[in-house]
Coordinates of C-alpha atoms in Angstrom, one line a residue:
M1 CA 2.3 96.0 119.2
A2 CA 4.9 93.7 120.9
E3 CA 6.9 95.2 123.8
A4 CA 10.5 95.9 122.9
R5 CA 12.8 93.4 124.4
R6 CA 15.1 94.8 127.2
E7 CA 18.8 95.0 126.4
P8 CA 20.7 92.1 128.0
L9 CA 22.9 92.8 131.0
F10 CA 25.9 91.1 129.3
S11 CA 26.8 88.6 126.7
A12 CA 28.7 85.7 128.2
A13 CA 31.9 86.9 126.5
A14 CA 31.5 90.4 128.0
A15 CA 30.7 89.0 131.4
A16 CA 33.8 86.8 131.3
A17 CA 35.9 89.8 130.4
A18 CA 34.5 92.0 133.1
A19 CA 34.8 89.3 135.7
G20 CA 38.3 88.2 134.8
A21 CA 36.9 84.7 134.1
L22 CA 37.8 82.0 131.6
L23 CA 35.0 81.4 129.1
A24 CA 34.1 77.9 127.8
G25 CA 31.1 77.7 125.5
P26 CA 29.1 80.3 123.5
G27 CA 30.3 83.8 124.0
E28 CA 27.2 85.2 122.4
A29 CA 24.9 83.6 125.1
R30 CA 22.6 86.3 126.4
I31 CA 22.5 87.2 130.2
D32 CA 19.3 88.9 131.3
A33 CA 19.5 88.3 135.0
V34 CA 21.8 87.1 137.8
A35 CA 20.9 84.6 140.4
I36 CA 22.7 82.7 143.3
D37 CA 19.8 80.4 144.1
S38 CA 19.0 77.8 141.5
R39 CA 15.3 78.0 142.4
Q40 CA 15.3 81.6 141.1
V41 CA 17.0 80.8 137.8
R42 CA 14.9 81.5 134.7
P43 CA 15.8 81.2 131.0
G44 CA 18.6 83.7 130.3
S45 CA 20.0 83.8 133.9
L46 CA 23.6 83.8 134.9
F47 CA 23.9 81.4 137.9
V48 CA 26.7 82.2 140.2
A49 CA 27.8 79.2 142.2
L50 CA 28.8 80.5 145.7
P51 CA 29.7 78.4 148.7
G52 CA 27.4 79.2 151.7
E53 CA 27.0 78.2 155.3
R54 CA 24.3 75.6 154.6
A55 CA 24.8 74.8 150.9
D56 CA 27.4 75.1 148.1
G57 CA 26.1 76.6 144.9
H58 CA 28.4 74.2 142.9
D59 CA 26.1 71.4 143.9
Y60 CA 23.2 73.1 142.1
I61 CA 24.8 73.9 138.8
A62 CA 23.0 71.1 137.0
A63 CA 19.7 72.3 138.4
A64 CA 20.4 75.8 137.2
V65 CA 21.1 74.5 133.7
A66 CA 17.9 72.5 133.7
A67 CA 16.0 75.6 134.7
G68 CA 17.3 77.5 131.6
A69 CA 20.5 79.2 132.8
S70 CA 22.3 80.7 129.8
A71 CA 25.6 80.9 131.7
I72 CA 27.2 79.5 134.8
L73 CA 29.9 81.3 136.9
A74 CA 31.9 78.8 139.0
E75 CA 35.3 78.5 140.8
A76 CA 38.2 77.9 138.4
G77 CA 39.7 75.3 140.8
R78 CA 36.6 73.2 140.5
R79 CA 36.3 73.2 136.7
A80 CA 36.9 69.5 136.3
S81 CA 34.3 68.5 138.9
V82 CA 31.8 70.9 137.4
E83 CA 32.2 69.6 133.9
A84 CA 32.0 66.1 135.1
A85 CA 28.8 66.7 137.0
L86 CA 27.3 68.4 134.0
A87 CA 28.3 65.6 131.7
A88 CA 26.6 63.1 134.1
S89 CA 23.4 65.1 134.1
G90 CA 23.0 65.7 130.4
G91 CA 25.6 68.3 129.6
S92 CA 25.6 72.1 129.7
R93 CA 22.6 72.4 127.3
G94 CA 24.2 75.3 125.5
A95 CA 25.0 77.3 128.6
A96 CA 28.3 79.2 128.7
L97 CA 30.6 78.3 131.5
L98 CA 32.7 81.0 133.2
F99 CA 35.5 80.0 135.6
A100 CA 37.0 82.6 138.0
P101 CA 39.4 82.2 140.9
K102 CA 36.8 83.6 143.3
P103 CA 33.2 83.7 142.1
L104 CA 32.2 86.3 144.7
A105 CA 34.9 88.7 143.6
A106 CA 33.8 88.0 140.0
L107 CA 30.1 88.7 140.9
Q108 CA 31.2 92.0 142.5
A109 CA 33.2 92.9 139.4
L110 CA 30.1 92.3 137.2
A111 CA 28.0 94.4 139.5
R112 CA 30.4 97.3 139.4
E113 CA 30.7 97.1 135.6
H114 CA 26.9 97.3 135.3
R115 CA 26.6 100.1 137.8
R116 CA 29.2 102.2 135.9
R117 CA 27.0 102.1 132.8
F118 CA 24.8 104.8 134.6
P119 CA 27.3 107.6 135.4
G120 CA 24.4 110.1 135.8
L121 CA 22.9 108.2 138.8
V122 CA 23.5 110.0 142.1
R123 CA 24.5 107.2 144.5
V124 CA 23.6 107.5 148.2
G125 CA 25.0 104.9 150.5
I126 CA 23.8 104.3 154.1
T127 CA 25.5 102.2 156.7
G128 CA 25.7 102.0 160.5
S129 CA 25.2 99.6 163.4
S130 CA 21.4 100.3 163.4
G131 CA 18.8 102.3 161.6
K132 CA 20.1 101.6 158.1
T133 CA 16.9 100.3 156.7
T134 CA 14.6 102.9 158.2
T135 CA 16.9 105.7 157.1
K136 CA 16.9 104.2 153.6
E137 CA 13.2 103.9 153.4
C138 CA 12.6 107.5 154.7
A139 CA 15.2 109.0 152.4
A140 CA 13.9 107.2 149.3
A141 CA 10.3 108.3 150.2
A142 CA 11.3 111.9 150.4
I143 CA 13.6 112.0 147.4
G144 CA 11.2 110.0 145.4
R145 CA 8.6 112.7 145.4
S146 CA 10.4 114.6 142.7
R147 CA 13.0 112.2 141.3
S148 CA 13.2 108.6 140.1
V149 CA 14.7 106.5 142.9
V150 CA 16.0 102.9 143.0
M151 CA 17.0 101.1 146.2
N152 CA 17.8 97.7 147.5
Q153 CA 14.9 95.6 148.5
G154 CA 14.6 93.8 151.9
N155 CA 18.0 93.0 153.4
L156 CA 20.0 92.8 150.2
N157 CA 22.8 95.0 151.7
S158 CA 25.8 92.6 152.0
D159 CA 28.7 91.7 149.8
I160 CA 26.4 89.4 147.9
G161 CA 23.1 91.3 148.3
L162 CA 24.4 94.7 147.3
S163 CA 26.0 93.2 144.3
L164 CA 22.8 91.6 143.2
S165 CA 21.0 94.8 143.8
M166 CA 23.2 96.6 141.3
F167 CA 21.6 94.6 138.4
S168 CA 18.3 96.4 139.2
L169 CA 19.8 99.6 137.8
A170 CA 18.2 100.7 134.6
P171 CA 17.9 103.8 132.3
G172 CA 15.8 106.6 133.7
Q173 CA 16.7 106.2 137.3
E174 CA 18.1 109.4 138.8
V175 CA 19.0 108.6 142.5
G176 CA 20.1 105.3 144.1
V177 CA 19.5 104.9 147.8
F178 CA 21.3 101.8 149.0
E179 CA 22.0 100.5 152.5
M180 CA 25.4 98.8 153.0
G181 CA 25.7 96.3 155.7
M182 CA 28.8 94.3 156.9
N183 CA 29.6 91.6 159.3
R184 CA 33.2 90.8 158.6
R185 CA 36.5 92.6 158.2
G186 CA 37.1 94.1 154.7
E187 CA 33.5 93.8 153.6
M188 CA 32.7 97.5 153.7
A189 CA 35.6 98.3 151.5
E190 CA 34.3 95.7 149.0
L191 CA 30.9 97.3 149.1
A192 CA 32.3 100.8 148.5
E193 CA 34.3 99.5 145.5
V194 CA 31.1 98.0 144.0
Y195 CA 28.9 101.0 144.6
E196 CA 31.3 104.1 145.0
P197 CA 28.8 106.3 146.7
D198 CA 28.6 110.0 145.9
I199 CA 27.0 110.7 149.3
A200 CA 27.5 108.3 152.3
L201 CA 25.9 108.4 155.7
I202 CA 26.9 106.5 158.9
T203 CA 23.9 106.3 161.2
N204 CA 25.9 105.3 164.2
V205 CA 28.7 103.1 165.5
G206 CA 27.2 100.6 168.0
T207 CA 27.9 97.0 169.0
A208 CA 26.1 95.1 166.3
H209 CA 28.5 92.3 165.1
I210 CA 30.9 93.0 167.9
G211 CA 31.2 89.3 168.4
I212 CA 32.8 89.1 164.9
L213 CA 34.8 92.3 164.8
G214 CA 35.8 92.3 168.5
T215 CA 35.6 96.0 169.5
R216 CA 33.7 99.1 168.7
D217 CA 37.0 100.6 167.6
A218 CA 37.2 97.9 164.9
I219 CA 33.5 98.4 164.0
A220 CA 34.2 102.2 163.5
R221 CA 37.2 101.4 161.3
E222 CA 35.1 99.1 159.1
K223 CA 32.2 101.6 158.9
K224 CA 34.6 104.4 157.9
Q225 CA 35.5 102.4 154.8
V226 CA 32.2 103.6 153.3
F227 CA 34.2 106.8 152.5
S228 CA 37.2 104.9 151.1
R229 CA 36.3 105.6 147.4
F230 CA 36.0 109.3 147.9
D231 CA 38.3 111.5 145.8
G232 CA 37.2 115.0 147.0
K233 CA 33.9 115.4 145.1
Q234 CA 31.7 113.5 147.5
A235 CA 30.1 114.2 150.9
G236 CA 29.9 112.1 154.0
F237 CA 27.4 112.5 156.9
V238 CA 28.0 111.3 160.5
W239 CA 25.8 111.6 163.5
E240 CA 26.5 114.8 165.5
D241 CA 26.6 112.9 168.8
D242 CA 28.4 109.8 167.8
D243 CA 31.4 109.4 170.0
Y244 CA 33.4 108.3 166.9
R245 CA 32.4 111.4 165.0
A246 CA 35.9 113.0 164.9
F247 CA 37.5 109.7 163.9
L248 CA 35.0 109.1 161.1
E249 CA 35.5 112.6 159.7
E250 CA 39.3 112.5 160.0
G251 CA 41.0 112.3 156.6
M252 CA 37.7 112.1 154.7
R253 CA 38.5 113.1 151.1
G254 CA 35.3 115.0 150.6
E255 CA 32.9 117.3 152.5
A256 CA 32.4 116.2 156.1
L257 CA 28.9 116.9 157.3
E258 CA 26.8 116.1 160.4
F259 CA 23.2 115.3 160.9
G260 CA 21.0 115.4 164.0
P261 CA 18.5 117.7 165.7
R262 CA 21.0 120.5 166.1
S263 CA 23.0 120.2 162.8
T264 CA 20.4 119.3 160.2
R265 CA 19.4 122.6 158.6
G266 CA 15.7 123.1 158.3
F267 CA 14.7 120.8 161.2
R268 CA 13.0 122.9 163.9
G269 CA 11.8 120.3 166.3
A270 CA 9.4 117.4 166.9
R271 CA 6.4 116.9 169.0
E272 CA 6.0 113.4 170.4
L273 CA 2.7 111.6 169.8
G274 CA 3.5 108.3 171.6
L275 CA 3.0 105.2 169.5
E276 CA 1.6 107.4 166.7
G277 CA 5.1 108.8 166.1
Y278 CA 5.9 112.5 165.9
E279 CA 4.8 115.8 164.4
L280 CA 7.8 117.2 162.7
D281 CA 8.6 120.9 161.9
W282 CA 10.7 121.5 158.8
E283 CA 11.2 125.2 158.1
G284 CA 7.8 125.9 159.6
L285 CA 5.9 123.2 157.8
R286 CA 4.4 120.7 160.3
F287 CA 3.6 117.2 159.3
P288 CA 3.2 113.7 160.8
F289 CA 6.0 111.1 161.0
P290 CA 4.3 107.8 161.9
L291 CA 7.3 106.0 163.4
A292 CA 7.5 105.9 167.2
G293 CA 10.7 106.2 169.2
R294 CA 13.7 108.5 169.4
H295 CA 15.8 106.1 167.4
N296 CA 13.3 106.3 164.5
L297 CA 13.1 110.0 164.9
L298 CA 16.9 110.3 164.4
D299 CA 16.7 108.0 161.4
G300 CA 14.1 110.4 160.0
I301 CA 16.3 113.4 160.6
A302 CA 19.2 111.6 158.8
A303 CA 16.9 111.0 155.9
M304 CA 16.0 114.7 155.9
A305 CA 19.6 115.6 155.7
L306 CA 20.2 113.4 152.7
A307 CA 17.0 114.5 150.9
S308 CA 17.7 118.1 151.5
R309 CA 21.3 117.7 150.2
L310 CA 19.7 116.4 147.0
G311 CA 17.4 119.3 146.7
A312 CA 14.1 117.9 148.1
S313 CA 11.7 120.6 149.0
A314 CA 9.9 121.0 152.3
R315 CA 6.8 119.6 150.6
D316 CA 8.8 116.6 149.4
L317 CA 10.0 115.9 152.9
A318 CA 6.5 116.3 154.4
E319 CA 4.8 114.0 151.9
G320 CA 7.6 111.5 151.8
L321 CA 8.1 111.1 155.6
S322 CA 4.4 111.1 156.2
S323 CA 4.0 108.1 153.9
V324 CA 6.6 105.9 155.6
R325 CA 5.3 102.8 157.4
P326 CA 7.3 100.4 159.6
L327 CA 8.6 97.3 157.8
F328 CA 8.1 93.8 159.4
G329 CA 9.6 93.6 162.8
R330 CA 10.9 97.1 162.9
S331 CA 9.0 99.1 165.5
E332 CA 5.6 97.9 164.2
V333 CA 2.6 98.9 166.3
I334 CA -0.3 96.5 166.0
K335 CA -3.5 97.5 167.8
G336 CA -6.4 95.4 169.0
E337 CA -7.8 94.7 172.4
L338 CA -4.1 94.8 173.4
T339 CA -1.3 96.6 171.7
L340 CA 1.7 94.8 170.2
V341 CA 5.0 96.5 169.6
R342 CA 6.8 94.1 167.2
D343 CA 10.5 95.1 167.1
C344 CA 12.2 91.8 166.7
Y345 CA 13.9 92.0 163.3
N346 CA 17.2 92.7 164.9
A347 CA 18.6 93.6 168.3
N348 CA 21.8 94.8 170.0
P349 CA 22.3 96.6 173.3
E350 CA 21.5 100.0 171.9
S351 CA 18.3 99.0 170.2
M352 CA 17.2 96.9 173.2
E353 CA 17.6 100.0 175.4
A354 CA 15.7 102.1 172.8
A355 CA 12.8 99.7 172.6
M356 CA 12.4 99.5 176.4
G357 CA 12.8 103.3 176.7
L358 CA 10.1 103.9 174.2
C359 CA 7.6 101.6 176.1
D360 CA 8.6 103.0 179.5
E361 CA 8.1 106.6 178.4
L362 CA 4.6 106.1 177.0
A363 CA 1.6 107.4 179.0
W364 CA 0.1 103.9 179.3
E365 CA -2.8 103.1 181.6
G366 CA -2.6 99.3 181.2
R367 CA 0.1 96.8 182.0
R368 CA 3.4 96.7 180.1
V369 CA 4.7 93.3 179.1
Y370 CA 8.2 93.0 177.8
V371 CA 9.2 89.8 175.9
L372 CA 13.0 89.9 175.4
G373 CA 14.9 87.4 173.4
S374 CA 18.6 86.8 172.8
M375 CA 20.8 89.3 171.1
L376 CA 23.1 87.4 168.7
E377 CA 26.6 88.0 167.3
L378 CA 27.9 89.7 170.4
G379 CA 30.7 87.2 171.0
S380 CA 32.7 87.7 174.3
E381 CA 30.5 90.7 175.1
S382 CA 27.3 88.6 175.1
E383 CA 27.0 87.8 178.8
A384 CA 27.8 91.3 180.0
A385 CA 25.4 92.8 177.4
H386 CA 22.6 90.5 178.4
R387 CA 23.1 91.1 182.1
A388 CA 23.0 94.8 181.5
A389 CA 19.8 94.4 179.4
G390 CA 18.3 92.3 182.2
A391 CA 19.1 94.8 184.9
R392 CA 17.6 97.6 182.7
A393 CA 14.5 95.5 182.2
G394 CA 14.3 94.8 186.0
A395 CA 14.2 98.6 186.6
S396 CA 11.6 99.2 183.9
K397 CA 7.9 99.9 184.2
A398 CA 7.0 96.4 183.0
A399 CA 4.5 94.4 185.0
A400 CA 5.9 91.2 183.5
L401 CA 9.2 90.1 181.9
F402 CA 9.5 87.1 179.6
F403 CA 13.0 86.1 178.5
F404 CA 13.7 83.7 175.6
G405 CA 16.8 82.0 174.3
E406 CA 20.0 80.5 175.8
E407 CA 21.9 83.9 175.7
A408 CA 18.9 85.6 177.5
R409 CA 19.4 83.4 180.6
S410 CA 21.9 86.0 181.8
A411 CA 19.3 88.7 181.3
F412 CA 16.7 86.8 183.2
E413 CA 19.1 86.2 186.1
A414 CA 20.1 89.9 186.2
A415 CA 16.4 90.9 186.2
R416 CA 15.7 88.6 189.1
A417 CA 18.8 89.9 191.0
S418 CA 17.6 93.5 190.5
G419 CA 14.6 92.8 192.7
F420 CA 12.0 92.9 190.0
R421 CA 8.6 92.3 191.6
G422 CA 6.4 91.4 188.6
L423 CA 6.0 88.2 186.8
L424 CA 9.3 86.8 185.6
I425 CA 9.6 83.9 183.2
Y426 CA 12.4 82.4 181.3
E427 CA 12.0 79.9 178.4
T428 CA 13.9 78.3 175.6
D429 CA 10.9 76.5 174.1
I430 CA 8.9 78.8 171.8
D431 CA 5.7 76.9 172.3
K432 CA 5.9 77.2 176.1
L433 CA 6.8 80.9 175.8
R434 CA 3.8 81.4 173.5
G435 CA 1.4 79.6 175.9
A436 CA 2.7 81.5 178.9
L437 CA 2.4 84.8 177.2
A438 CA -1.1 84.1 175.8
S439 CA -2.2 83.1 179.3
Y440 CA -1.0 86.3 180.9
A441 CA -1.6 89.1 178.4
G442 CA -5.0 90.6 178.1
P443 CA -7.0 93.6 177.0
G444 CA -5.3 97.0 177.6
D445 CA -1.8 95.5 177.8
L446 CA 1.2 96.8 175.9
V447 CA 3.3 93.9 174.7
L448 CA 6.9 94.4 173.4
L449 CA 8.7 91.8 171.4
K450 CA 12.4 92.5 171.1
A451 CA 15.2 90.1 170.0
S452 CA 17.6 89.3 167.1
K453 CA 16.0 88.0 164.0
G454 CA 17.5 84.6 164.4
M455 CA 15.3 84.0 167.4
A456 CA 12.1 84.4 165.3
L457 CA 10.5 85.9 168.3
W458 CA 7.5 87.1 166.3
R459 CA 6.2 83.5 166.8
A460 CA 5.5 84.4 170.4
A461 CA 2.6 86.6 169.3
E462 CA 0.7 83.8 167.7
G463 CA -2.4 83.2 169.7
L464 CA -2.3 86.4 171.7
P465 CA -5.9 87.3 172.6
G466 CA -7.4 90.5 171.2
L467 CA -5.1 91.0 168.1
P468 CA -6.5 91.3 164.6
P469 CA -6.5 88.0 162.5
G470 CA -3.0 87.4 161.0
A471 CA -1.4 90.1 163.1
A472 CA 1.3 87.7 164.4
G473 CA 2.6 87.6 160.8
R474 CA 5.7 86.0 159.4
A475 CA 9.2 87.3 158.8
E476 CA 10.2 88.7 155.4
G477 CA 13.4 87.6 153.6

């Protein structure tokens, strides 16, 4: 028996109406998927032409049509050039053309329209300067033991990514757990308008993206916008020890709640197990939580608060949190003749301190080797932040410090000025860094990799002796 065909997301006419776009072409055209990359277009896709840092989607409209796009969403002010380009490449081939003043805003309107088709979905939104993804994964694992959960995949948490994630919503899903990231003013308010969370949690207010927003005060104001669509029926969680806690809770139109070791009901403590993570106690039920570091523990407690709010049982929490594993580059522990802590998916001053703190506090008989790369998007705070990180590294228990990247030069100089007595190396060439690290590291060593994703510092582990084959890995997304 043939499988029933899934209902379309939209007809072209319905999409145009929802997006406030002008329609040219067949209004009955069926839209089954939405893509912003022409390489991901399949028959029935709506291709949204967005300008980007490296490429402009308008330049790939013909390719999207050739791949079978049933509809194109483009900027109204470029209609003439779009139609001319299509005419030169063989025409629209039956694809509907939608023209909107701002394609991104139109995409967000479509995402919101689709999301509102599922009023029974309980929407959980997670934001913060760090810990969003880990908290999302932990919460979804715990809630998903007894309810159907949908969440955004990978790093689809931005103005574009969250919108695309909304098209994964389907009948039968009960709880949405979506992280919401921002790196510009006004973006969080846009995300809140698209998603309209019923429960929102801010993991912390740190310095990530301070180079874009300028100050932590500005970051706090932006993060607070996750509550901007509250009307009194919702609940918002903030970290009990966040120095912006009172500001974040002030004026919240909903129930203001806190999470943390003291305020999360049911949490009775944690026994540290080094790189194996923790043994947690929830209402007398003890179970393993296999993520190391106090920052990950706090993310787990945040997830507990969310899951408990949604009725998860102690057994749900135990089974869910016990099943969580680190994602690529996020506090991964890879064991061989030496042990690699791969924590280089992102970095800011707070997470840099947390990573070094974790490795310093371990009862470790061998040498500690810290490979620290640049922290990006810190703007005018960059030099001071890197100097502070370098001074912290110089006072650490590391036997060797390797610094990588232009911004990290200040950290290297600060470590040298601190009187660090171990091996101290600075490089901007990844091949030279990799060779120097491979020559130094050996059996029994603990090697930490910590940097912003843009540095691709995971490459430094390629060729390290004593690691399992393929352990160096490659980045996701």
